[in-house]
């Protein structure tokens, strides 16, 4: 008995050692490329003045400027609103596409997935300049509007909030489609057939069966799209020009153009905190909704 217990203990100890060795590279990379830089950004945000190299001390000057300046408050609110609008828009457009892809046979789904993934293989700058050509005064949209007689002269489509939202939606829509498709493909169609046999119409089946089961994919896509939107800086600068300000663009200007690293770091920390709060609240509400649906089902 003692020999068996000793053998079992050695086996458990060996498995524990293997487990530690397996996660060590991942933990090391996480510490090196995420935790250490993040700690550096947080420390930089507490430097006084506008210099970070050679700076010393600890000050809340940067955070007070962010909190008391109405410009940064407006930009922060608008950035969060843009993120929510693009996330909801991508959900409304991407859910039907993701659900339809999930219900296709594997061979047909593969060919259509190429069209979804293809935009992700292109450079973001290339996509943005393509939209600039399309929405320009001599672009396809204006030429079409003039051709059908909707307008007499080219209208301003670029450098507007609508143009920025449209381009952001197109850029990040594949993340929502793929997230929804991956979850919906695991939903057994028998559940929908059973709901129909119980005389539930398609809307009721969609609301009571499909949506609760697809909630994890919806929230994954929502989180990805929201984070990518609020941190965007190339699209607002090129498509929105000076008329559309987002926090990512302001951070870029402070760090690269103004060389004010402490203020840029403080804005980054504020954006990280607010984004985490919004995502956390959204996921908590979704989890409660999903738990409520499961309780009703039981």
Short mmCIF file of N, CA and C in Angstrom, two decimals, residues 43-222:
data_model
loop_
_atom_site.label_atom_id
_atom_site.label_comp_id
_atom_site.label_asym_id
_atom_site.label_seq_id
_atom_site.Cartn_x
_atom_site.Cartn_y
_atom_site.Cartn_z
N UNK A 43 3.40 54.03 -14.99
CA UNK A 43 4.38 54.86 -14.26
C UNK A 43 4.62 56.18 -14.99
N UNK A 44 4.69 56.15 -16.32
CA UNK A 44 4.91 57.37 -17.09
C UNK A 44 3.77 58.36 -16.90
N UNK A 45 2.55 57.85 -16.72
CA UNK A 45 1.40 58.74 -16.58
C UNK A 45 1.44 59.57 -15.30
N UNK A 46 2.28 59.17 -14.35
CA UNK A 46 2.37 59.91 -13.09
C UNK A 46 3.56 60.87 -13.04
N UNK A 47 4.27 61.01 -14.17
CA UNK A 47 5.37 61.99 -14.21
C UNK A 47 4.80 63.40 -14.33
N UNK A 48 5.40 64.37 -13.66
CA UNK A 48 4.98 65.77 -13.84
C UNK A 48 5.57 66.34 -15.12
N UNK A 49 4.96 67.38 -15.65
CA UNK A 49 5.49 68.04 -16.83
C UNK A 49 5.17 67.29 -18.11
N UNK A 50 5.98 67.56 -19.14
CA UNK A 50 5.72 66.97 -20.46
C UNK A 50 6.82 66.02 -20.88
N UNK A 51 7.83 65.80 -20.04
CA UNK A 51 8.93 64.92 -20.40
C UNK A 51 8.87 63.65 -19.60
N UNK A 52 9.29 62.54 -20.25
CA UNK A 52 9.34 61.26 -19.55
C UNK A 52 10.78 60.79 -19.34
N UNK A 53 11.67 61.10 -20.30
CA UNK A 53 13.06 60.70 -20.16
C UNK A 53 13.76 61.60 -19.14
N UNK A 54 14.29 60.96 -18.13
CA UNK A 54 14.96 61.71 -17.08
C UNK A 54 14.02 62.34 -16.08
N UNK A 55 12.72 62.12 -16.23
CA UNK A 55 11.76 62.72 -15.30
C UNK A 55 11.76 61.95 -13.98
N UNK A 56 11.42 62.65 -12.93
CA UNK A 56 11.34 62.06 -11.60
C UNK A 56 10.09 62.58 -10.89
N UNK A 57 9.76 61.90 -9.81
CA UNK A 57 8.65 62.36 -9.00
C UNK A 57 7.35 61.64 -9.31
N UNK A 58 6.35 62.05 -8.58
CA UNK A 58 5.03 61.42 -8.68
C UNK A 58 3.99 62.53 -8.61
N UNK A 59 3.13 62.60 -9.64
CA UNK A 59 2.17 63.70 -9.69
C UNK A 59 0.89 63.24 -10.38
N UNK A 60 -0.22 63.83 -9.96
CA UNK A 60 -1.51 63.59 -10.61
C UNK A 60 -1.85 64.67 -11.62
N UNK A 61 -0.83 65.41 -12.03
CA UNK A 61 -1.04 66.54 -12.95
C UNK A 61 -1.72 66.11 -14.24
N UNK A 62 -1.27 64.99 -14.82
CA UNK A 62 -1.82 64.56 -16.11
C UNK A 62 -3.29 64.13 -15.97
N UNK A 63 -3.60 63.41 -14.91
CA UNK A 63 -4.97 62.96 -14.71
C UNK A 63 -5.90 64.13 -14.39
N UNK A 64 -5.40 65.13 -13.67
CA UNK A 64 -6.21 66.31 -13.40
C UNK A 64 -6.51 67.06 -14.70
N UNK A 65 -5.53 67.12 -15.58
CA UNK A 65 -5.76 67.79 -16.87
C UNK A 65 -6.82 67.05 -17.68
N UNK A 66 -6.73 65.72 -17.68
CA UNK A 66 -7.72 64.92 -18.42
C UNK A 66 -9.11 65.09 -17.81
N UNK A 67 -9.18 65.12 -16.47
CA UNK A 67 -10.47 65.17 -15.79
C UNK A 67 -11.11 66.55 -15.87
N UNK A 68 -10.29 67.62 -15.90
CA UNK A 68 -10.84 68.98 -15.82
C UNK A 68 -10.98 69.65 -17.19
N UNK A 69 -10.32 69.12 -18.20
CA UNK A 69 -10.40 69.74 -19.53
C UNK A 69 -11.64 69.22 -20.25
N UNK A 70 -12.59 70.09 -20.59
CA UNK A 70 -13.82 69.63 -21.28
C UNK A 70 -13.54 68.97 -22.63
N UNK A 71 -12.44 69.35 -23.28
CA UNK A 71 -12.11 68.76 -24.58
C UNK A 71 -11.90 67.26 -24.46
N UNK A 72 -11.11 66.84 -23.48
CA UNK A 72 -10.85 65.42 -23.30
C UNK A 72 -12.10 64.67 -22.85
N UNK A 73 -12.93 65.32 -22.06
CA UNK A 73 -14.18 64.69 -21.63
C UNK A 73 -15.10 64.42 -22.82
N UNK A 74 -15.22 65.41 -23.71
CA UNK A 74 -16.08 65.24 -24.89
C UNK A 74 -15.52 64.16 -25.81
N UNK A 75 -14.20 64.16 -26.01
CA UNK A 75 -13.58 63.16 -26.88
C UNK A 75 -13.77 61.76 -26.31
N UNK A 76 -13.62 61.63 -25.00
CA UNK A 76 -13.80 60.32 -24.36
C UNK A 76 -15.23 59.81 -24.54
N UNK A 77 -16.21 60.68 -24.30
CA UNK A 77 -17.62 60.28 -24.45
C UNK A 77 -17.91 59.92 -25.90
N UNK A 78 -17.44 60.73 -26.83
CA UNK A 78 -17.69 60.44 -28.24
C UNK A 78 -17.03 59.14 -28.67
N UNK A 79 -15.84 58.87 -28.15
CA UNK A 79 -15.15 57.61 -28.49
C UNK A 79 -15.94 56.41 -28.01
N UNK A 80 -16.46 56.48 -26.78
CA UNK A 80 -17.28 55.38 -26.26
C UNK A 80 -18.55 55.21 -27.08
N UNK A 81 -19.16 56.34 -27.47
CA UNK A 81 -20.38 56.28 -28.28
C UNK A 81 -20.08 55.65 -29.64
N UNK A 82 -18.96 56.05 -30.26
CA UNK A 82 -18.57 55.45 -31.54
C UNK A 82 -18.38 53.94 -31.39
N UNK A 83 -17.72 53.55 -30.30
CA UNK A 83 -17.50 52.12 -30.07
C UNK A 83 -18.79 51.35 -29.93
N UNK A 84 -19.75 51.90 -29.18
CA UNK A 84 -21.04 51.24 -29.00
C UNK A 84 -21.83 51.18 -30.30
N UNK A 85 -21.83 52.29 -31.06
CA UNK A 85 -22.57 52.32 -32.32
C UNK A 85 -22.01 51.30 -33.31
N UNK A 86 -20.70 51.26 -33.46
CA UNK A 86 -20.08 50.31 -34.38
C UNK A 86 -20.31 48.88 -33.92
N UNK A 87 -20.24 48.63 -32.62
CA UNK A 87 -20.45 47.29 -32.09
C UNK A 87 -21.88 46.82 -32.34
N UNK A 88 -22.85 47.68 -32.05
CA UNK A 88 -24.26 47.32 -32.28
C UNK A 88 -24.53 47.16 -33.78
N UNK A 89 -23.96 48.05 -34.60
CA UNK A 89 -24.14 47.94 -36.04
C UNK A 89 -23.54 46.67 -36.59
N UNK A 90 -22.36 46.30 -36.12
CA UNK A 90 -21.74 45.06 -36.58
C UNK A 90 -22.54 43.84 -36.13
N UNK A 91 -23.19 43.94 -34.97
CA UNK A 91 -24.04 42.84 -34.51
C UNK A 91 -25.27 42.69 -35.41
N UNK A 92 -25.91 43.82 -35.73
CA UNK A 92 -27.11 43.76 -36.57
C UNK A 92 -26.80 43.25 -37.96
N UNK A 93 -25.63 43.61 -38.49
CA UNK A 93 -25.26 43.17 -39.83
C UNK A 93 -24.60 41.80 -39.80
N UNK A 94 -23.76 41.56 -38.79
CA UNK A 94 -22.96 40.35 -38.77
C UNK A 94 -23.68 39.12 -38.26
N UNK A 95 -24.68 39.28 -37.39
CA UNK A 95 -25.34 38.09 -36.85
C UNK A 95 -26.05 37.28 -37.94
N UNK A 96 -26.87 37.92 -38.79
CA UNK A 96 -27.50 37.11 -39.85
C UNK A 96 -26.49 36.42 -40.76
N UNK A 97 -25.39 37.11 -41.06
CA UNK A 97 -24.37 36.50 -41.92
C UNK A 97 -23.71 35.32 -41.21
N UNK A 98 -23.32 35.52 -39.94
CA UNK A 98 -22.68 34.45 -39.20
C UNK A 98 -23.60 33.25 -38.99
N UNK A 99 -24.87 33.53 -38.71
CA UNK A 99 -25.83 32.43 -38.52
C UNK A 99 -26.06 31.66 -39.81
N UNK A 100 -26.18 32.38 -40.93
CA UNK A 100 -26.39 31.70 -42.21
C UNK A 100 -25.17 30.88 -42.60
N UNK A 101 -23.97 31.38 -42.32
CA UNK A 101 -22.76 30.60 -42.60
C UNK A 101 -22.71 29.34 -41.74
N UNK A 102 -23.15 29.45 -40.50
CA UNK A 102 -23.12 28.29 -39.60
C UNK A 102 -24.07 27.19 -40.05
N UNK A 103 -25.12 27.55 -40.76
CA UNK A 103 -26.11 26.57 -41.20
C UNK A 103 -25.81 26.01 -42.59
N UNK A 104 -24.75 26.47 -43.22
CA UNK A 104 -24.36 25.94 -44.53
C UNK A 104 -23.57 24.66 -44.37
N UNK A 105 -23.58 23.80 -45.38
CA UNK A 105 -22.67 22.63 -45.36
C UNK A 105 -21.22 23.07 -45.33
N UNK A 106 -20.37 22.21 -44.83
CA UNK A 106 -18.96 22.58 -44.62
C UNK A 106 -18.28 23.02 -45.91
N UNK A 107 -18.56 22.34 -47.03
CA UNK A 107 -17.89 22.70 -48.27
C UNK A 107 -18.31 24.07 -48.80
N UNK A 108 -19.60 24.40 -48.67
CA UNK A 108 -20.06 25.71 -49.10
C UNK A 108 -19.62 26.81 -48.13
N UNK A 109 -19.58 26.48 -46.85
CA UNK A 109 -19.16 27.47 -45.87
C UNK A 109 -17.71 27.89 -46.09
N UNK A 110 -16.87 26.94 -46.49
CA UNK A 110 -15.46 27.23 -46.69
C UNK A 110 -15.24 28.29 -47.76
N UNK A 111 -15.97 28.18 -48.86
CA UNK A 111 -15.78 29.13 -49.96
C UNK A 111 -16.27 30.53 -49.58
N UNK A 112 -17.35 30.61 -48.80
CA UNK A 112 -17.88 31.92 -48.40
C UNK A 112 -17.05 32.56 -47.29
N UNK A 113 -16.37 31.73 -46.50
CA UNK A 113 -15.51 32.28 -45.45
C UNK A 113 -14.35 33.07 -46.04
N UNK A 114 -13.94 32.72 -47.25
CA UNK A 114 -12.85 33.45 -47.89
C UNK A 114 -13.23 34.92 -48.05
N UNK A 115 -14.49 35.17 -48.43
CA UNK A 115 -14.94 36.55 -48.61
C UNK A 115 -14.96 37.31 -47.29
N UNK A 116 -15.22 36.59 -46.18
CA UNK A 116 -15.25 37.24 -44.87
C UNK A 116 -13.84 37.54 -44.38
N UNK A 117 -12.93 36.61 -44.59
CA UNK A 117 -11.57 36.74 -44.05
C UNK A 117 -10.70 37.62 -44.94
N UNK A 118 -11.02 37.72 -46.22
CA UNK A 118 -10.18 38.45 -47.17
C UNK A 118 -9.86 39.88 -46.73
N UNK A 119 -10.84 40.67 -46.23
CA UNK A 119 -10.49 42.04 -45.79
C UNK A 119 -9.46 42.08 -44.67
N UNK A 120 -9.40 41.02 -43.85
CA UNK A 120 -8.44 41.00 -42.75
C UNK A 120 -7.02 40.80 -43.24
N UNK A 121 -6.86 40.30 -44.47
CA UNK A 121 -5.52 40.08 -45.01
C UNK A 121 -4.94 41.34 -45.65
N UNK A 122 -5.76 42.35 -45.83
CA UNK A 122 -5.31 43.59 -46.45
C UNK A 122 -4.80 44.57 -45.40
N UNK A 123 -3.90 45.41 -45.81
CA UNK A 123 -3.39 46.46 -44.92
C UNK A 123 -4.50 47.45 -44.59
N UNK A 124 -4.52 47.90 -43.34
CA UNK A 124 -5.54 48.86 -42.91
C UNK A 124 -5.42 50.16 -43.69
N UNK A 125 -4.20 50.56 -43.99
CA UNK A 125 -4.00 51.79 -44.75
C UNK A 125 -4.57 51.67 -46.16
N UNK A 126 -4.39 50.49 -46.76
CA UNK A 126 -4.93 50.26 -48.11
C UNK A 126 -6.46 50.35 -48.09
N UNK A 127 -7.08 49.75 -47.07
CA UNK A 127 -8.54 49.79 -46.96
C UNK A 127 -9.03 51.23 -46.79
N UNK A 128 -8.34 51.98 -45.94
CA UNK A 128 -8.76 53.36 -45.68
C UNK A 128 -8.64 54.21 -46.94
N UNK A 129 -7.54 54.09 -47.66
CA UNK A 129 -7.39 54.87 -48.88
C UNK A 129 -8.38 54.43 -49.96
N UNK A 130 -8.75 53.15 -49.94
CA UNK A 130 -9.81 52.70 -50.86
C UNK A 130 -11.12 53.40 -50.57
N UNK A 131 -11.46 53.53 -49.29
CA UNK A 131 -12.68 54.24 -48.91
C UNK A 131 -12.60 55.73 -49.25
N UNK A 132 -11.41 56.29 -49.13
CA UNK A 132 -11.24 57.72 -49.48
C UNK A 132 -11.55 57.92 -50.97
N UNK A 133 -11.10 56.98 -51.80
CA UNK A 133 -11.40 57.06 -53.23
C UNK A 133 -12.89 56.90 -53.49
N UNK A 134 -13.53 55.97 -52.78
CA UNK A 134 -14.95 55.69 -53.00
C UNK A 134 -15.82 56.86 -52.55
N UNK A 135 -15.48 57.46 -51.40
CA UNK A 135 -16.32 58.51 -50.82
C UNK A 135 -15.90 59.92 -51.23
N UNK A 136 -14.84 60.04 -52.03
CA UNK A 136 -14.38 61.37 -52.43
C UNK A 136 -15.39 62.09 -53.32
N UNK A 137 -15.12 63.36 -53.56
CA UNK A 137 -16.02 64.16 -54.38
C UNK A 137 -16.12 63.64 -55.81
N UNK A 138 -15.07 62.98 -56.28
CA UNK A 138 -15.10 62.36 -57.61
C UNK A 138 -15.22 60.85 -57.53
N UNK A 139 -15.63 60.35 -56.35
CA UNK A 139 -15.69 58.92 -56.14
C UNK A 139 -16.93 58.27 -56.73
N UNK A 140 -17.01 56.96 -56.54
CA UNK A 140 -18.09 56.17 -57.11
C UNK A 140 -19.44 56.60 -56.57
N UNK A 141 -19.52 56.85 -55.26
CA UNK A 141 -20.81 57.17 -54.64
C UNK A 141 -21.35 58.48 -55.19
N UNK A 142 -20.52 59.50 -55.26
CA UNK A 142 -20.97 60.79 -55.79
C UNK A 142 -21.34 60.70 -57.27
N UNK A 143 -20.56 59.95 -58.04
CA UNK A 143 -20.87 59.78 -59.45
C UNK A 143 -22.21 59.07 -59.63
N UNK A 144 -22.49 58.09 -58.76
CA UNK A 144 -23.75 57.37 -58.83
C UNK A 144 -24.92 58.27 -58.46
N UNK A 145 -24.75 59.07 -57.41
CA UNK A 145 -25.82 59.98 -56.99
C UNK A 145 -26.12 61.02 -58.07
N UNK A 146 -25.09 61.52 -58.71
CA UNK A 146 -25.30 62.48 -59.80
C UNK A 146 -25.94 61.80 -61.00
N UNK A 147 -25.52 60.56 -61.28
CA UNK A 147 -26.05 59.83 -62.43
C UNK A 147 -27.53 59.53 -62.32
N UNK A 148 -28.01 59.22 -61.11
CA UNK A 148 -29.44 58.91 -60.95
C UNK A 148 -30.26 60.16 -60.67
N UNK A 149 -29.60 61.33 -60.63
CA UNK A 149 -30.32 62.58 -60.44
C UNK A 149 -30.67 62.90 -59.00
N UNK A 150 -30.06 62.19 -58.04
CA UNK A 150 -30.37 62.46 -56.63
C UNK A 150 -29.79 63.80 -56.18
N UNK A 151 -28.65 64.17 -56.73
CA UNK A 151 -28.02 65.45 -56.40
C UNK A 151 -27.53 66.09 -57.70
N UNK A 152 -27.34 67.40 -57.65
CA UNK A 152 -26.85 68.13 -58.83
C UNK A 152 -25.34 68.27 -58.84
N UNK A 153 -24.75 68.29 -57.66
CA UNK A 153 -23.30 68.44 -57.54
C UNK A 153 -22.79 67.49 -56.46
N UNK A 154 -21.49 67.18 -56.47
CA UNK A 154 -20.95 66.26 -55.46
C UNK A 154 -21.22 66.74 -54.04
N UNK A 155 -21.58 65.80 -53.18
CA UNK A 155 -21.84 66.12 -51.78
C UNK A 155 -20.63 65.70 -50.95
N UNK A 156 -20.53 66.29 -49.79
CA UNK A 156 -19.41 65.97 -48.90
C UNK A 156 -19.71 64.70 -48.12
N UNK A 157 -18.97 63.64 -48.43
CA UNK A 157 -19.12 62.37 -47.73
C UNK A 157 -17.94 62.09 -46.81
N UNK A 158 -16.76 62.52 -47.25
CA UNK A 158 -15.58 62.35 -46.41
C UNK A 158 -15.56 63.38 -45.28
N UNK A 159 -14.72 63.11 -44.28
CA UNK A 159 -14.51 64.02 -43.15
C UNK A 159 -15.81 64.28 -42.40
N UNK A 160 -16.61 63.21 -42.26
CA UNK A 160 -17.85 63.28 -41.49
C UNK A 160 -17.89 62.10 -40.52
N UNK A 161 -18.74 62.23 -39.51
CA UNK A 161 -18.87 61.14 -38.54
C UNK A 161 -19.45 59.88 -39.18
N UNK A 162 -20.38 60.06 -40.11
CA UNK A 162 -20.96 58.91 -40.79
C UNK A 162 -19.93 58.13 -41.57
N UNK A 163 -19.01 58.83 -42.24
CA UNK A 163 -17.96 58.14 -43.00
C UNK A 163 -17.05 57.34 -42.07
N UNK A 164 -16.69 57.92 -40.93
CA UNK A 164 -15.83 57.22 -39.98
C UNK A 164 -16.52 55.97 -39.44
N UNK A 165 -17.79 56.09 -39.08
CA UNK A 165 -18.53 54.94 -38.57
C UNK A 165 -18.66 53.85 -39.63
N UNK A 166 -18.90 54.24 -40.88
CA UNK A 166 -19.04 53.27 -41.96
C UNK A 166 -17.74 52.50 -42.18
N UNK A 167 -16.62 53.22 -42.23
CA UNK A 167 -15.34 52.56 -42.47
C UNK A 167 -14.95 51.67 -41.29
N UNK A 168 -15.17 52.12 -40.07
CA UNK A 168 -14.89 51.30 -38.90
C UNK A 168 -15.74 50.05 -38.88
N UNK A 169 -17.01 50.18 -39.26
CA UNK A 169 -17.91 49.03 -39.32
C UNK A 169 -17.41 48.01 -40.33
N UNK A 170 -17.00 48.48 -41.50
CA UNK A 170 -16.51 47.56 -42.53
C UNK A 170 -15.22 46.87 -42.08
N UNK A 171 -14.37 47.59 -41.39
CA UNK A 171 -13.08 47.02 -40.98
C UNK A 171 -13.24 45.90 -39.96
N UNK A 172 -14.14 46.08 -39.00
CA UNK A 172 -14.21 45.16 -37.87
C UNK A 172 -15.40 44.20 -37.94
N UNK A 173 -16.21 44.29 -38.99
CA UNK A 173 -17.35 43.39 -39.15
C UNK A 173 -16.94 41.92 -39.19
N UNK A 174 -15.83 41.54 -39.85
CA UNK A 174 -15.46 40.11 -39.87
C UNK A 174 -15.28 39.49 -38.49
N UNK A 175 -14.84 40.27 -37.50
CA UNK A 175 -14.66 39.72 -36.16
C UNK A 175 -16.00 39.30 -35.56
N UNK A 176 -17.03 40.09 -35.81
CA UNK A 176 -18.36 39.73 -35.31
C UNK A 176 -18.90 38.51 -36.06
N UNK A 177 -18.74 38.49 -37.36
CA UNK A 177 -19.24 37.36 -38.16
C UNK A 177 -18.59 36.06 -37.72
N UNK A 178 -17.28 36.06 -37.56
CA UNK A 178 -16.56 34.84 -37.18
C UNK A 178 -16.93 34.40 -35.77
N UNK A 179 -17.10 35.36 -34.85
CA UNK A 179 -17.46 35.01 -33.47
C UNK A 179 -18.84 34.37 -33.42
N UNK A 180 -19.80 34.96 -34.13
CA UNK A 180 -21.16 34.43 -34.14
C UNK A 180 -21.21 33.07 -34.83
N UNK A 181 -20.50 32.95 -35.95
CA UNK A 181 -20.52 31.71 -36.71
C UNK A 181 -19.95 30.55 -35.90
N UNK A 182 -18.86 30.80 -35.17
CA UNK A 182 -18.22 29.73 -34.41
C UNK A 182 -19.15 29.17 -33.33
N UNK A 183 -20.00 30.03 -32.75
CA UNK A 183 -20.91 29.57 -31.70
C UNK A 183 -22.17 28.95 -32.31
N UNK A 184 -22.72 29.60 -33.33
CA UNK A 184 -23.96 29.09 -33.93
C UNK A 184 -23.75 27.74 -34.62
N UNK A 185 -22.54 27.47 -35.08
CA UNK A 185 -22.28 26.18 -35.72
C UNK A 185 -22.36 25.03 -34.72
N UNK A 186 -22.26 25.34 -33.42
CA UNK A 186 -22.34 24.31 -32.39
C UNK A 186 -23.76 24.15 -31.84
N UNK A 187 -24.69 25.00 -32.26
CA UNK A 187 -26.08 24.88 -31.82
C UNK A 187 -26.75 23.79 -32.64
N UNK A 188 -27.28 22.79 -31.98
CA UNK A 188 -27.91 21.67 -32.67
C UNK A 188 -29.20 22.14 -33.34
N UNK A 189 -29.33 21.97 -34.67
CA UNK A 189 -30.57 22.37 -35.35
C UNK A 189 -31.81 21.66 -34.81
N UNK A 190 -31.61 20.53 -34.14
CA UNK A 190 -32.75 19.80 -33.58
C UNK A 190 -33.49 20.65 -32.56
N UNK A 191 -32.77 21.52 -31.85
CA UNK A 191 -33.42 22.39 -30.87
C UNK A 191 -34.39 23.35 -31.54
N UNK A 192 -34.01 23.87 -32.69
CA UNK A 192 -34.90 24.77 -33.43
C UNK A 192 -36.10 24.00 -33.98
N UNK A 193 -35.86 22.78 -34.45
CA UNK A 193 -36.97 21.97 -34.95
C UNK A 193 -37.94 21.62 -33.82
N UNK A 194 -37.39 21.35 -32.63
CA UNK A 194 -38.25 21.05 -31.48
C UNK A 194 -39.09 22.26 -31.11
N UNK A 195 -38.49 23.45 -31.18
CA UNK A 195 -39.25 24.67 -30.89
C UNK A 195 -40.37 24.85 -31.90
N UNK A 196 -40.10 24.56 -33.17
CA UNK A 196 -41.14 24.67 -34.20
C UNK A 196 -42.24 23.64 -33.97
N UNK A 197 -41.88 22.45 -33.52
CA UNK A 197 -42.89 21.43 -33.24
C UNK A 197 -43.79 21.81 -32.08
N UNK A 198 -43.27 22.67 -31.20
CA UNK A 198 -44.07 23.17 -30.07
C UNK A 198 -44.86 24.41 -30.45
N UNK A 199 -44.98 24.65 -31.77
CA UNK A 199 -45.78 25.73 -32.35
C UNK A 199 -45.22 27.12 -32.05
N UNK A 200 -43.92 27.20 -31.88
CA UNK A 200 -43.28 28.51 -31.75
C UNK A 200 -42.95 29.02 -33.15
N UNK A 201 -43.26 30.28 -33.39
CA UNK A 201 -42.92 30.85 -34.70
C UNK A 201 -41.42 31.10 -34.79
N UNK A 202 -40.97 31.55 -35.96
CA UNK A 202 -39.53 31.72 -36.16
C UNK A 202 -38.95 32.80 -35.25
N UNK A 203 -39.71 33.86 -35.04
CA UNK A 203 -39.20 34.93 -34.18
C UNK A 203 -39.04 34.44 -32.74
N UNK A 204 -40.03 33.68 -32.25
CA UNK A 204 -39.95 33.15 -30.89
C UNK A 204 -38.79 32.17 -30.76
N UNK A 205 -38.61 31.33 -31.76
CA UNK A 205 -37.49 30.39 -31.74
C UNK A 205 -36.16 31.14 -31.73
N UNK A 206 -36.10 32.18 -32.54
CA UNK A 206 -34.88 32.98 -32.59
C UNK A 206 -34.61 33.66 -31.25
N UNK A 207 -35.66 34.18 -30.64
CA UNK A 207 -35.50 34.93 -29.39
C UNK A 207 -35.27 34.03 -28.18
N UNK A 208 -35.96 32.89 -28.12
CA UNK A 208 -35.91 32.03 -26.94
C UNK A 208 -34.88 30.90 -27.04
N UNK A 209 -34.45 30.57 -28.25
CA UNK A 209 -33.52 29.44 -28.42
C UNK A 209 -32.17 29.89 -28.96
N UNK A 210 -32.20 30.56 -30.11
CA UNK A 210 -30.94 30.89 -30.80
C UNK A 210 -30.16 31.95 -30.05
N UNK A 211 -30.80 33.05 -29.70
CA UNK A 211 -30.09 34.17 -29.05
C UNK A 211 -29.45 33.75 -27.73
N UNK A 212 -30.16 33.08 -26.81
CA UNK A 212 -29.49 32.68 -25.55
C UNK A 212 -28.29 31.77 -25.78
N UNK A 213 -28.41 30.83 -26.73
CA UNK A 213 -27.30 29.92 -26.97
C UNK A 213 -26.14 30.60 -27.71
N UNK A 214 -26.44 31.65 -28.45
CA UNK A 214 -25.40 32.36 -29.20
C UNK A 214 -24.82 33.54 -28.43
N UNK A 215 -25.29 33.77 -27.20
CA UNK A 215 -24.82 34.92 -26.43
C UNK A 215 -23.31 34.95 -26.23
N UNK A 216 -22.64 33.82 -25.94
CA UNK A 216 -21.17 33.88 -25.80
C UNK A 216 -20.48 34.41 -27.05
N UNK A 217 -20.92 33.97 -28.23
CA UNK A 217 -20.33 34.47 -29.46
C UNK A 217 -20.64 35.93 -29.70
N UNK A 218 -21.87 36.34 -29.35
CA UNK A 218 -22.26 37.74 -29.51
C UNK A 218 -21.39 38.63 -28.64
N UNK A 219 -21.18 38.24 -27.39
CA UNK A 219 -20.39 39.07 -26.49
C UNK A 219 -18.92 39.05 -26.86
N UNK A 220 -18.42 37.94 -27.39
CA UNK A 220 -17.04 37.91 -27.86
C UNK A 220 -16.84 38.88 -29.02
N UNK A 221 -17.76 38.83 -30.00
CA UNK A 221 -17.68 39.75 -31.12
C UNK A 221 -17.86 41.19 -30.69
N UNK A 222 -18.81 41.44 -29.78
CA UNK A 222 -19.05 42.80 -29.29
C UNK A 222 -17.80 43.35 -28.61
#
